[in-house]
Short mmCIF file of C-alpha atoms and ligand atoms in Angstrom, two decimals:
data_model
loop_
_atom_site.label_atom_id
_atom_site.label_comp_id
_atom_site.label_asym_id
_atom_site.label_seq_id
_atom_site.Cartn_x
_atom_site.Cartn_y
_atom_site.Cartn_z
CA MET A 29 -88.89 213.44 -4.17
CA THR A 30 -86.22 211.59 -6.08
CA ILE A 31 -86.60 210.70 -9.74
CA SER A 32 -87.21 207.06 -8.94
CA GLU A 33 -89.85 207.88 -6.32
CA THR A 34 -91.61 210.22 -8.74
CA ALA A 35 -91.44 207.72 -11.61
CA ALA A 36 -92.83 205.02 -9.30
CA LYS A 37 -95.84 207.22 -8.50
CA ILE A 38 -96.44 207.84 -12.19
CA ARG A 39 -96.06 204.15 -13.03
CA SER A 40 -98.65 203.31 -10.39
CA GLY A 41 -101.05 205.98 -11.60
CA GLU A 42 -100.93 207.86 -8.30
CA LEU A 43 -99.39 210.87 -10.01
CA LYS A 44 -100.25 212.04 -13.53
CA ALA A 45 -97.38 212.76 -15.89
CA VAL A 46 -99.53 215.39 -17.55
CA ASP A 47 -99.95 217.34 -14.30
CA LEU A 48 -96.25 217.23 -13.62
CA ALA A 49 -95.43 218.34 -17.16
CA ALA A 50 -97.93 221.22 -16.93
CA GLU A 51 -96.37 222.40 -13.69
CA HIS A 52 -92.84 222.33 -15.09
CA LEU A 53 -93.87 223.96 -18.38
CA LYS A 54 -95.47 226.77 -16.45
CA ALA A 55 -92.26 227.30 -14.50
CA ALA A 56 -90.29 227.23 -17.77
CA HIS A 57 -92.49 230.00 -19.20
CA THR A 58 -92.30 232.16 -16.06
CA THR A 59 -89.16 231.73 -13.94
CA GLY A 60 -87.34 230.04 -16.83
CA LYS A 61 -88.01 233.04 -19.03
CA GLU A 62 -86.82 235.51 -16.39
CA LEU A 63 -83.62 233.52 -16.08
CA ASN A 64 -83.30 233.25 -19.89
CA ALA A 65 -82.68 229.56 -19.27
CA PHE A 66 -84.48 228.33 -22.38
CA ILE A 67 -84.08 228.92 -26.08
CA THR A 68 -87.16 226.84 -26.86
CA VAL A 69 -89.87 225.67 -24.49
CA ILE A 70 -91.49 222.49 -25.81
CA ASP A 71 -95.23 222.86 -25.19
CA GLN A 72 -95.89 219.58 -27.02
CA ALA A 73 -94.46 217.96 -23.89
CA ILE A 74 -98.06 217.89 -22.67
CA GLU A 75 -99.04 215.48 -25.48
CA ARG A 76 -96.06 213.31 -24.72
CA ALA A 77 -96.96 213.25 -21.00
CA LYS A 78 -100.52 212.23 -21.91
CA GLN A 79 -99.12 209.28 -23.83
CA ILE A 80 -97.16 208.22 -20.76
CA ASP A 81 -100.34 208.34 -18.67
CA GLU A 82 -102.18 206.34 -21.33
CA MET A 83 -99.48 203.69 -21.31
CA VAL A 84 -99.88 203.41 -17.55
CA ALA A 85 -103.66 203.18 -17.93
CA ARG A 86 -103.20 200.32 -20.42
CA GLY A 87 -100.98 198.50 -17.95
CA GLU A 88 -97.76 199.13 -19.90
CA ASP A 89 -94.54 200.26 -18.27
CA PRO A 90 -93.17 203.53 -19.69
CA GLY A 91 -89.74 202.97 -18.09
CA VAL A 92 -87.56 204.07 -15.20
CA LEU A 93 -87.89 207.75 -16.12
CA ALA A 94 -91.66 207.52 -16.60
CA GLY A 95 -93.12 210.99 -16.90
CA ILE A 96 -90.02 212.71 -15.52
CA PRO A 97 -89.81 216.27 -16.86
CA CYS A 98 -86.32 217.22 -17.97
CA THR A 99 -84.40 219.71 -20.09
CA VAL A 100 -81.89 219.25 -22.91
CA LYS A 101 -79.04 221.61 -23.74
CA ASP A 102 -79.54 223.16 -27.15
CA VAL A 103 -76.37 221.63 -28.60
CA ILE A 104 -78.08 218.22 -28.44
CA MET A 105 -80.39 217.43 -31.34
CA THR A 106 -84.12 216.85 -30.84
CA LYS A 107 -85.97 215.65 -33.93
CA ASP A 108 -88.33 218.22 -35.51
CA ILE A 109 -87.49 220.73 -32.79
CA ARG A 110 -85.32 223.80 -33.26
CA THR A 111 -81.75 223.10 -32.18
CA THR A 112 -79.62 226.23 -32.32
CA ALA A 113 -76.45 225.36 -30.37
CA SER A 114 -77.24 228.79 -28.82
CA SER A 115 -75.68 230.39 -31.88
CA ARG A 116 -77.25 232.75 -34.40
CA LEU A 117 -75.53 230.61 -37.03
CA LEU A 118 -78.15 227.90 -36.42
CA GLU A 119 -81.05 230.07 -35.26
CA ASN A 120 -83.47 228.42 -37.72
CA PHE A 121 -82.10 224.90 -37.69
CA ILE A 122 -84.65 222.13 -37.13
CA ALA A 123 -82.96 218.89 -36.15
CA PRO A 124 -83.66 216.06 -38.63
CA TYR A 125 -83.11 213.36 -36.02
CA SER A 126 -82.64 213.02 -32.28
CA ALA A 127 -79.36 212.40 -30.51
CA THR A 128 -78.95 208.91 -29.07
CA ALA A 129 -78.97 210.45 -25.57
CA VAL A 130 -82.38 211.98 -26.30
CA GLU A 131 -83.73 208.74 -27.77
CA ARG A 132 -82.56 206.82 -24.73
CA ILE A 133 -84.11 209.06 -22.11
CA GLU A 134 -87.34 209.22 -24.11
CA ALA A 135 -87.41 205.45 -24.47
CA ALA A 136 -87.17 205.32 -20.67
CA GLY A 137 -90.22 207.59 -20.37
CA ALA A 138 -88.69 211.05 -19.84
CA VAL A 139 -90.61 214.15 -20.98
CA ILE A 140 -88.44 216.91 -22.44
CA ILE A 141 -89.90 220.31 -21.59
CA GLY A 142 -87.33 222.58 -23.22
CA LYS A 143 -84.02 223.25 -24.91
CA THR A 144 -81.66 225.14 -22.66
CA ASN A 145 -79.48 228.14 -23.36
CA SER A 146 -75.68 227.84 -23.31
CA ASP A 147 -72.56 229.39 -24.70
CA PRO A 148 -72.66 229.06 -28.51
CA PHE A 149 -71.57 225.56 -29.57
CA ALA A 150 -70.68 225.15 -25.87
CA PHE A 151 -67.71 227.52 -26.20
CA GLY A 152 -67.45 229.27 -22.86
CA GLY A 153 -67.68 229.10 -19.12
CA SER A 154 -70.34 231.64 -18.15
CA GLY A 155 -73.16 231.53 -20.70
CA GLU A 156 -72.33 235.11 -21.68
CA ASN A 157 -71.21 234.15 -25.20
CA SER A 158 -74.70 232.90 -26.12
CA GLY A 159 -76.20 234.37 -29.28
CA PHE A 160 -79.46 234.60 -27.32
CA GLY A 161 -78.23 236.56 -24.29
CA PRO A 162 -76.86 235.14 -21.03
CA ALA A 163 -78.78 232.91 -18.63
CA LEU A 164 -78.88 234.16 -15.04
CA ASN A 165 -77.97 232.41 -11.81
CA PRO A 166 -81.21 231.79 -9.88
CA LEU A 167 -79.40 232.16 -6.54
CA ASP A 168 -78.27 235.67 -7.43
CA ARG A 169 -79.49 237.05 -10.72
CA GLU A 170 -76.55 239.43 -11.00
CA ARG A 171 -74.26 236.45 -11.32
CA VAL A 172 -73.61 233.95 -14.09
CA PRO A 173 -74.80 230.35 -13.64
CA GLY A 174 -71.49 229.14 -15.07
CA GLY A 175 -71.17 227.54 -18.44
CA SER A 176 -71.30 226.43 -21.00
CA SER A 177 -74.41 224.51 -19.77
CA SER A 178 -75.70 227.78 -18.30
CA GLY A 179 -79.42 227.38 -18.96
CA ALA A 180 -79.31 223.74 -17.87
CA ALA A 181 -77.83 224.78 -14.53
CA ALA A 182 -80.16 227.76 -14.10
CA ALA A 183 -83.24 225.62 -14.82
CA GLN A 184 -82.08 222.77 -12.61
CA ALA A 185 -81.36 225.04 -9.65
CA ALA A 186 -84.72 226.77 -10.14
CA GLY A 187 -86.52 223.43 -10.00
CA ILE A 188 -87.53 223.45 -13.68
CA GLY A 189 -87.11 219.90 -14.92
CA MET A 190 -85.97 217.10 -12.60
CA PHE A 191 -82.73 216.55 -14.47
CA ALA A 192 -80.87 218.27 -17.28
CA LEU A 193 -78.80 216.87 -20.11
CA GLY A 194 -75.72 218.98 -20.65
CA THR A 195 -72.40 218.51 -22.38
CA ASP A 196 -68.95 218.58 -20.88
CA THR A 197 -65.90 219.16 -23.06
CA GLY A 198 -63.80 220.98 -20.48
CA GLY A 199 -66.09 221.33 -17.49
CA SER A 200 -69.38 222.57 -18.89
CA VAL A 201 -71.52 220.31 -16.72
CA ARG A 202 -69.44 220.40 -13.54
CA GLN A 203 -68.54 224.09 -13.27
CA PRO A 204 -72.12 225.36 -13.78
CA SER A 205 -73.36 222.70 -11.34
CA ALA A 206 -70.92 224.06 -8.77
CA PHE A 207 -72.00 227.65 -9.47
CA VAL A 208 -75.69 226.95 -8.84
CA GLY A 209 -75.35 224.27 -6.15
CA VAL A 210 -76.51 221.11 -7.94
CA THR A 211 -74.88 217.76 -8.77
CA GLY A 212 -73.12 217.55 -12.14
CA PHE A 213 -71.63 214.45 -13.74
CA LYS A 214 -69.34 213.90 -16.73
CA PRO A 215 -68.92 210.26 -17.85
CA THR A 216 -65.86 208.43 -19.12
CA TYR A 217 -65.17 209.48 -22.71
CA GLY A 218 -66.92 206.92 -24.91
CA ARG A 219 -69.37 205.79 -22.21
CA ASN A 220 -72.27 207.90 -23.52
CA SER A 221 -72.97 208.28 -27.21
CA ARG A 222 -72.12 211.60 -28.86
CA TYR A 223 -74.33 210.82 -31.86
CA GLY A 224 -76.55 213.82 -32.52
CA LEU A 225 -74.50 216.11 -30.33
CA ILE A 226 -73.33 219.18 -32.24
CA ALA A 227 -69.57 218.71 -32.10
CA MET A 228 -67.26 221.06 -30.25
CA ALA A 229 -64.00 219.12 -29.77
CA SER A 230 -64.69 215.53 -30.75
CA SER A 231 -62.01 213.85 -28.67
CA PHE A 232 -63.19 215.69 -25.54
CA ASP A 233 -66.99 215.95 -25.88
CA THR A 234 -69.27 214.03 -23.53
CA VAL A 235 -72.97 214.15 -22.73
CA GLY A 236 -73.39 214.64 -18.98
CA VAL A 237 -76.16 215.05 -16.43
CA LEU A 238 -77.14 217.77 -13.94
CA GLY A 239 -79.47 216.72 -11.15
CA ASN A 240 -80.64 217.25 -7.61
CA SER A 241 -78.68 214.34 -6.16
CA VAL A 242 -76.09 211.70 -6.96
CA GLU A 243 -78.82 209.10 -6.84
CA ASP A 244 -80.83 210.89 -9.54
CA VAL A 245 -77.81 211.48 -11.74
CA ALA A 246 -76.66 207.85 -11.40
CA LEU A 247 -80.09 206.63 -12.47
CA VAL A 248 -80.09 208.82 -15.59
CA GLU A 249 -76.56 207.67 -16.42
CA GLU A 250 -77.74 204.05 -16.38
CA VAL A 251 -80.15 205.00 -19.16
CA LEU A 252 -77.57 206.96 -21.18
CA ALA A 253 -74.54 204.68 -20.98
CA GLY A 254 -73.58 201.93 -23.37
CA LYS A 255 -72.61 201.02 -26.89
CA ASP A 256 -74.18 202.91 -29.77
CA SER A 257 -73.61 201.62 -33.30
CA ASN A 258 -73.84 205.24 -34.51
CA ASP A 259 -70.82 206.33 -32.45
CA ALA A 260 -67.70 204.25 -33.03
CA THR A 261 -66.03 205.73 -29.94
CA THR A 262 -68.55 204.12 -27.58
CA TYR A 263 -67.54 200.98 -25.72
CA ASP A 264 -69.35 197.70 -25.64
CA MET A 265 -69.24 197.11 -21.90
CA PRO A 266 -72.04 196.15 -19.53
CA VAL A 267 -73.66 199.09 -17.72
CA PRO A 268 -73.87 198.55 -13.96
CA ALA A 269 -77.03 199.43 -12.03
CA TYR A 270 -75.24 202.46 -10.58
CA SER A 271 -78.15 203.86 -8.58
CA ARG A 272 -79.25 200.52 -7.11
CA ASP A 273 -75.70 199.61 -6.11
CA LEU A 274 -74.85 202.91 -4.40
CA LYS A 275 -72.84 202.30 -1.24
CA GLU A 276 -72.61 204.78 1.58
CA SER A 277 -69.38 203.55 3.11
CA VAL A 278 -66.08 205.13 2.12
CA SER A 279 -64.01 203.17 4.61
CA GLY A 280 -60.75 202.13 2.98
CA LEU A 281 -61.23 204.47 0.02
CA ARG A 282 -57.98 206.10 -1.10
CA ILE A 283 -58.26 209.73 -2.18
CA ALA A 284 -55.45 211.76 -3.74
CA VAL A 285 -55.51 215.55 -3.54
CA PRO A 286 -53.08 217.29 -5.91
CA GLU A 287 -51.27 220.06 -4.06
CA GLU A 288 -51.13 222.03 -7.32
CA TYR A 289 -54.88 222.61 -6.89
CA PHE A 290 -54.26 224.85 -3.92
CA SER A 291 -51.84 227.32 -5.38
CA GLU A 292 -52.51 230.93 -6.30
CA GLY A 293 -55.89 231.98 -7.63
CA ILE A 294 -58.16 229.88 -5.45
CA GLU A 295 -60.63 231.74 -3.22
CA PRO A 296 -59.93 231.12 0.49
CA LEU A 297 -63.49 230.01 1.23
CA VAL A 298 -63.47 227.56 -1.68
CA GLU A 299 -60.31 226.00 -0.29
CA GLN A 300 -61.79 225.88 3.22
CA ARG A 301 -65.03 224.19 2.13
CA VAL A 302 -63.15 221.59 0.13
CA GLU A 303 -60.82 220.89 3.07
CA GLU A 304 -63.84 220.46 5.33
CA ALA A 305 -65.43 218.05 2.88
CA LEU A 306 -62.23 216.02 2.67
CA GLU A 307 -62.12 215.91 6.45
CA LYS A 308 -65.49 214.22 6.39
CA TYR A 309 -64.07 211.47 4.21
CA ARG A 310 -61.11 211.08 6.56
CA LYS A 311 -63.38 210.75 9.58
CA ALA A 312 -65.38 208.07 7.79
CA GLY A 313 -62.29 205.94 7.26
CA ALA A 314 -60.97 207.06 3.88
CA THR A 315 -57.30 207.86 3.33
CA VAL A 316 -56.88 211.38 2.02
CA GLU A 317 -53.36 212.25 0.91
CA ARG A 318 -51.67 215.14 -0.84
CA VAL A 319 -49.88 214.19 -4.04
CA SER A 320 -47.72 216.27 -6.33
CA LEU A 321 -48.56 216.42 -10.03
CA PRO A 322 -46.57 219.29 -11.53
CA ILE A 323 -47.86 218.48 -15.02
CA LEU A 324 -51.29 219.84 -13.99
CA LYS A 325 -49.81 223.31 -14.44
CA TYR A 326 -49.97 222.70 -18.19
CA ALA A 327 -53.51 221.32 -18.35
CA ILE A 328 -55.14 224.63 -19.33
CA ALA A 329 -52.46 225.35 -21.91
CA MET A 330 -52.93 221.92 -23.52
CA TYR A 331 -56.67 222.30 -23.46
CA TYR A 332 -56.70 225.73 -25.09
CA VAL A 333 -54.47 224.51 -27.93
CA LEU A 334 -56.14 221.17 -28.61
CA VAL A 335 -59.78 222.19 -28.17
CA PRO A 336 -59.69 225.23 -30.52
CA SER A 337 -57.83 223.05 -33.05
CA GLU A 338 -60.61 220.48 -33.06
CA ILE A 339 -63.15 223.32 -33.05
CA SER A 340 -61.65 224.93 -36.15
CA SER A 341 -62.05 221.66 -37.98
CA ASN A 342 -65.57 220.96 -36.70
CA MET A 343 -66.76 224.48 -37.60
CA ALA A 344 -65.89 224.01 -41.29
CA ARG A 345 -69.36 222.59 -41.97
CA TYR A 346 -71.08 225.94 -41.32
CA ASP A 347 -70.60 227.10 -44.87
CA GLY A 348 -74.17 227.75 -45.97
CA VAL A 349 -74.19 224.58 -48.08
CA ARG A 350 -74.30 221.97 -45.39
CA PHE A 351 -75.30 224.13 -42.42
CA GLY A 352 -75.52 227.79 -41.57
CA HIS A 353 -77.04 230.72 -43.43
CA LYS A 354 -77.27 231.02 -47.19
CA ASP A 355 -77.87 234.72 -47.78
CA PHE A 356 -75.67 235.08 -50.88
CA ALA A 357 -75.46 232.99 -54.07
CA ASP A 358 -71.69 233.13 -54.31
CA TYR A 359 -70.03 230.50 -52.11
CA ASP A 360 -67.02 232.57 -51.03
CA GLU A 361 -69.01 235.72 -50.47
CA ASN A 362 -71.59 233.76 -48.50
CA LEU A 363 -68.92 232.13 -46.37
CA ARG A 364 -67.27 235.41 -45.52
CA LYS A 365 -70.35 237.48 -44.92
CA THR A 366 -72.60 235.03 -43.10
CA ARG A 367 -69.84 233.85 -40.80
CA GLY A 368 -68.97 237.45 -40.12
CA ALA A 369 -72.57 238.29 -39.34
CA TYR A 370 -73.77 235.22 -37.46
CA MET A 371 -70.77 233.77 -35.64
CA GLU A 372 -70.49 235.06 -32.08
CA ASP A 373 -67.12 236.62 -31.17
CA GLU A 374 -65.99 233.68 -29.07
CA VAL A 375 -66.76 231.31 -31.94
CA LYS A 376 -64.61 233.38 -34.29
CA ARG A 377 -61.86 233.62 -31.70
CA ARG A 378 -61.66 229.85 -31.25
CA VAL A 379 -61.67 229.15 -34.98
CA MET A 380 -58.83 231.61 -35.39
CA ILE A 381 -56.78 230.22 -32.51
CA GLY A 382 -57.30 226.66 -33.75
CA THR A 383 -56.50 227.48 -37.36
CA TYR A 384 -53.33 229.17 -36.23
CA ALA A 385 -52.28 226.27 -33.98
CA LEU A 386 -52.81 223.83 -36.87
CA SER A 387 -51.24 225.88 -39.62
CA ALA A 388 -48.09 224.79 -41.46
CA GLY A 389 -45.06 225.93 -39.51
CA TYR A 390 -46.92 226.12 -36.21
CA ALA A 391 -48.55 222.70 -35.98
CA ASP A 392 -45.43 221.11 -34.51
CA GLN A 393 -44.86 223.86 -32.04
CA PHE A 394 -48.44 224.00 -30.77
CA TYR A 395 -50.80 221.21 -31.80
CA ASN A 396 -48.36 218.28 -31.92
CA THR A 397 -46.62 219.32 -28.73
CA ALA A 398 -49.92 219.62 -26.90
CA LEU A 399 -50.92 216.16 -28.16
CA LYS A 400 -47.74 214.65 -26.73
CA VAL A 401 -48.22 216.36 -23.39
CA ARG A 402 -51.80 215.09 -23.34
CA VAL A 403 -50.50 211.51 -23.55
CA LYS A 404 -48.01 212.24 -20.78
CA LEU A 405 -50.73 213.69 -18.58
CA THR A 406 -52.92 210.64 -19.21
CA LYS A 407 -50.07 208.33 -18.16
CA GLU A 408 -49.36 210.30 -15.02
CA ILE A 409 -53.01 210.27 -14.03
CA GLU A 410 -53.11 206.51 -14.65
CA THR A 411 -50.15 206.14 -12.32
CA VAL A 412 -51.99 208.03 -9.58
CA PHE A 413 -54.93 205.67 -10.03
CA LYS A 414 -52.65 202.71 -9.32
CA SER A 415 -52.40 203.89 -5.72
CA TYR A 416 -55.65 205.83 -5.31
CA ASP A 417 -59.33 205.35 -6.13
CA LEU A 418 -60.18 209.00 -6.58
CA ILE A 419 -58.60 212.38 -7.22
CA ALA A 420 -60.38 215.15 -5.32
CA GLY A 421 -60.31 218.92 -5.23
CA PRO A 422 -62.44 221.97 -5.93
CA THR A 423 -64.57 222.10 -9.09
CA ALA A 424 -63.70 225.73 -9.77
CA PRO A 425 -61.32 228.23 -8.15
CA SER A 426 -64.12 230.69 -7.35
CA VAL A 427 -67.84 230.86 -6.75
CA ALA A 428 -70.11 232.18 -9.52
CA PHE A 429 -68.83 235.55 -10.67
CA LYS A 430 -70.87 238.62 -11.61
CA LEU A 431 -72.24 239.04 -15.13
CA GLY A 432 -69.73 241.04 -17.12
CA GLU A 433 -67.02 240.66 -14.50
CA LEU A 434 -64.69 238.54 -16.64
CA VAL A 435 -65.76 239.28 -20.22
CA ASN A 436 -62.77 241.54 -20.69
CA ASN A 437 -60.41 239.21 -18.87
CA LEU A 438 -60.38 236.12 -21.04
CA LEU A 439 -57.38 234.55 -19.39
CA GLN A 440 -59.12 234.67 -16.03
CA MET A 441 -62.26 233.29 -17.67
CA TYR A 442 -60.32 230.40 -19.21
CA LEU A 443 -58.63 229.72 -15.86
CA SER A 444 -62.01 228.99 -14.35
CA ASP A 445 -61.68 225.57 -16.08
CA ILE A 446 -58.35 224.84 -14.42
CA TYR A 447 -59.60 221.92 -12.29
CA THR A 448 -62.12 220.46 -14.71
CA VAL A 449 -60.21 220.08 -17.99
CA THR A 450 -57.98 217.26 -16.73
CA ALA A 451 -60.90 214.80 -16.75
CA ASN A 452 -61.59 215.65 -20.41
CA LEU A 453 -57.94 215.57 -21.45
CA THR A 454 -57.63 212.08 -19.95
CA GLY A 455 -61.14 210.75 -20.63
CA CYS A 456 -61.86 210.11 -16.95
CA PRO A 457 -65.30 210.39 -15.32
CA ALA A 458 -65.81 213.19 -12.77
CA ILE A 459 -68.55 214.67 -10.65
CA SER A 460 -69.20 217.96 -8.86
CA ILE A 461 -71.28 218.01 -5.69
CA PRO A 462 -72.19 221.01 -3.54
CA CYS A 463 -70.05 221.29 -0.38
CA GLY A 464 -71.23 224.42 1.40
CA MET A 465 -71.16 228.14 0.76
CA GLY A 466 -68.33 230.45 -0.25
CA ALA A 467 -67.98 234.18 -0.85
CA GLY A 468 -71.23 236.09 -1.33
CA ASP A 469 -73.10 233.13 0.10
CA MET A 470 -72.74 231.31 -3.20
CA PRO A 471 -72.25 227.53 -3.42
CA VAL A 472 -68.90 225.75 -3.69
CA GLY A 473 -68.39 222.49 -5.58
CA LEU A 474 -66.30 219.49 -4.58
CA GLN A 475 -64.94 217.62 -7.58
CA LEU A 476 -64.16 213.92 -7.57
CA MET A 477 -62.53 212.14 -10.49
CA ALA A 478 -62.16 208.37 -10.96
CA LYS A 479 -60.32 206.17 -13.40
CA ARG A 480 -61.93 205.42 -16.74
CA PHE A 481 -65.10 203.34 -16.43
CA ASP A 482 -65.07 203.48 -12.64
CA GLU A 483 -68.26 205.53 -12.43
CA GLN A 484 -69.54 203.36 -9.59
CA THR A 485 -66.72 204.39 -7.22
CA LEU A 486 -67.33 208.01 -8.16
CA PHE A 487 -71.07 207.79 -7.47
CA ASN A 488 -70.55 205.89 -4.21
CA ALA A 489 -68.11 208.42 -2.81
CA ALA A 490 -70.26 211.39 -3.87
CA HIS A 491 -73.39 209.72 -2.50
CA PHE A 492 -71.64 209.17 0.84
CA TYR A 493 -71.03 212.89 1.16
CA GLN A 494 -74.57 213.85 0.17
CA THR A 495 -76.24 211.45 2.55
CA SER A 496 -73.92 211.98 5.52
CA ARG A 497 -75.26 215.42 6.31
N1 LIG B 525 -65.38 226.47 -20.29
C1 LIG B 525 -64.73 225.53 -21.16
C2 LIG B 525 -64.47 226.16 -22.51
O1 LIG B 525 -64.79 227.27 -22.65
C3 LIG B 525 -65.51 224.28 -21.25
C4 LIG B 525 -66.50 224.21 -22.35
C5 LIG B 525 -67.26 222.93 -22.39
O2 LIG B 525 -67.04 222.02 -21.59
N2 LIG B 525 -68.14 222.83 -23.34
O3 LIG B 525 -63.93 225.56 -23.38
#
């Protein structure tokens, strides 16, 4: 059942939100635990579900997500509930307020059943950096579910929660979605509020959605999108009824496929599945053309200079005064010792890389150069969108890898973001949808990217593929 079908049954009283919540909570405590998908399971969800049923009984309308069980990545704040960012640095942190994204889905009737595991502060692409141990891929528990929204993807693919809120700074919603075979969407930068999201890289961060279908994800995005007075980077633009307006025709759609996407490093079966998917678009009347965008070669390099730089600045607040542990009375001693003890290795690594890239003498060479190239990339992508509606390709160069396989090969690990970071560098919306199976019988993701604020075209094209099978 889709989210809207389920919500309709709850709004009519045919289905009880409390029964649905109980079922999903049970799965969170059993399968969810085996997969290490959750940091906190929210048993109070039962009370919340009861309230939804009571509203229905009183003849009130709880909203388009009435009684829909869902999960929230633990870098997104939930009032009065532990929010750890999957880091030991915040293991006891109780959020004083809820993120706007959380408030919006709750105002639409959603029932949050748990906080999902991830890489700490969303730094990573496999979930293995988590201070709480890695989440496992439900399709093959020896493999990672991708990351950093690893628990979100694991739970979603295991049928725990009907949608998952994740965050995408460089691919953390799309790549895990591809690795577990679900739909993952990252909005235009500034479309969804970041208020109450624990910052990673502020000019890249977005709140995104993982779901069972494009239709479900589009519906949740309608609830999330729009101006928020608490986030000055959000835009005051009307939010279309994405899910109602979904079109299945792609006739006349113009799709660009960068040839740089198919160079070394891509698994043959990933390439083949993506080609087959593109063929489907061609047959349905879309134009699919190869384009050359040599600048894409530098996307990963830009990303891994700019993102750690923003990280190093955002991590300054974990000093034991504002946030973090306060085990020692002396400020300097506390800073040194608690960061040493509670920051995961990847967190330390990124702070060090960012501090270096921003330091006097190196800022011009690294940070400022990367900023300039980011502007150039954005312009070149805009130029492509003058002639094309979408840019398509694989979501990731490989299928889900084995746990431990890349932990000692960081470069390879970072390269797993090679196709996803461009959307974050340029602020464009993008989606990953499953497009068949690759090596090891693991799912492959097709990525589509649209110009800023053109979410509708993105959803339409992805919906076409999902419903044409
Ligand atoms: N894997 C990427 C990284 O490690 C993306 C992270 C993210 O989107 N949060 O930076």
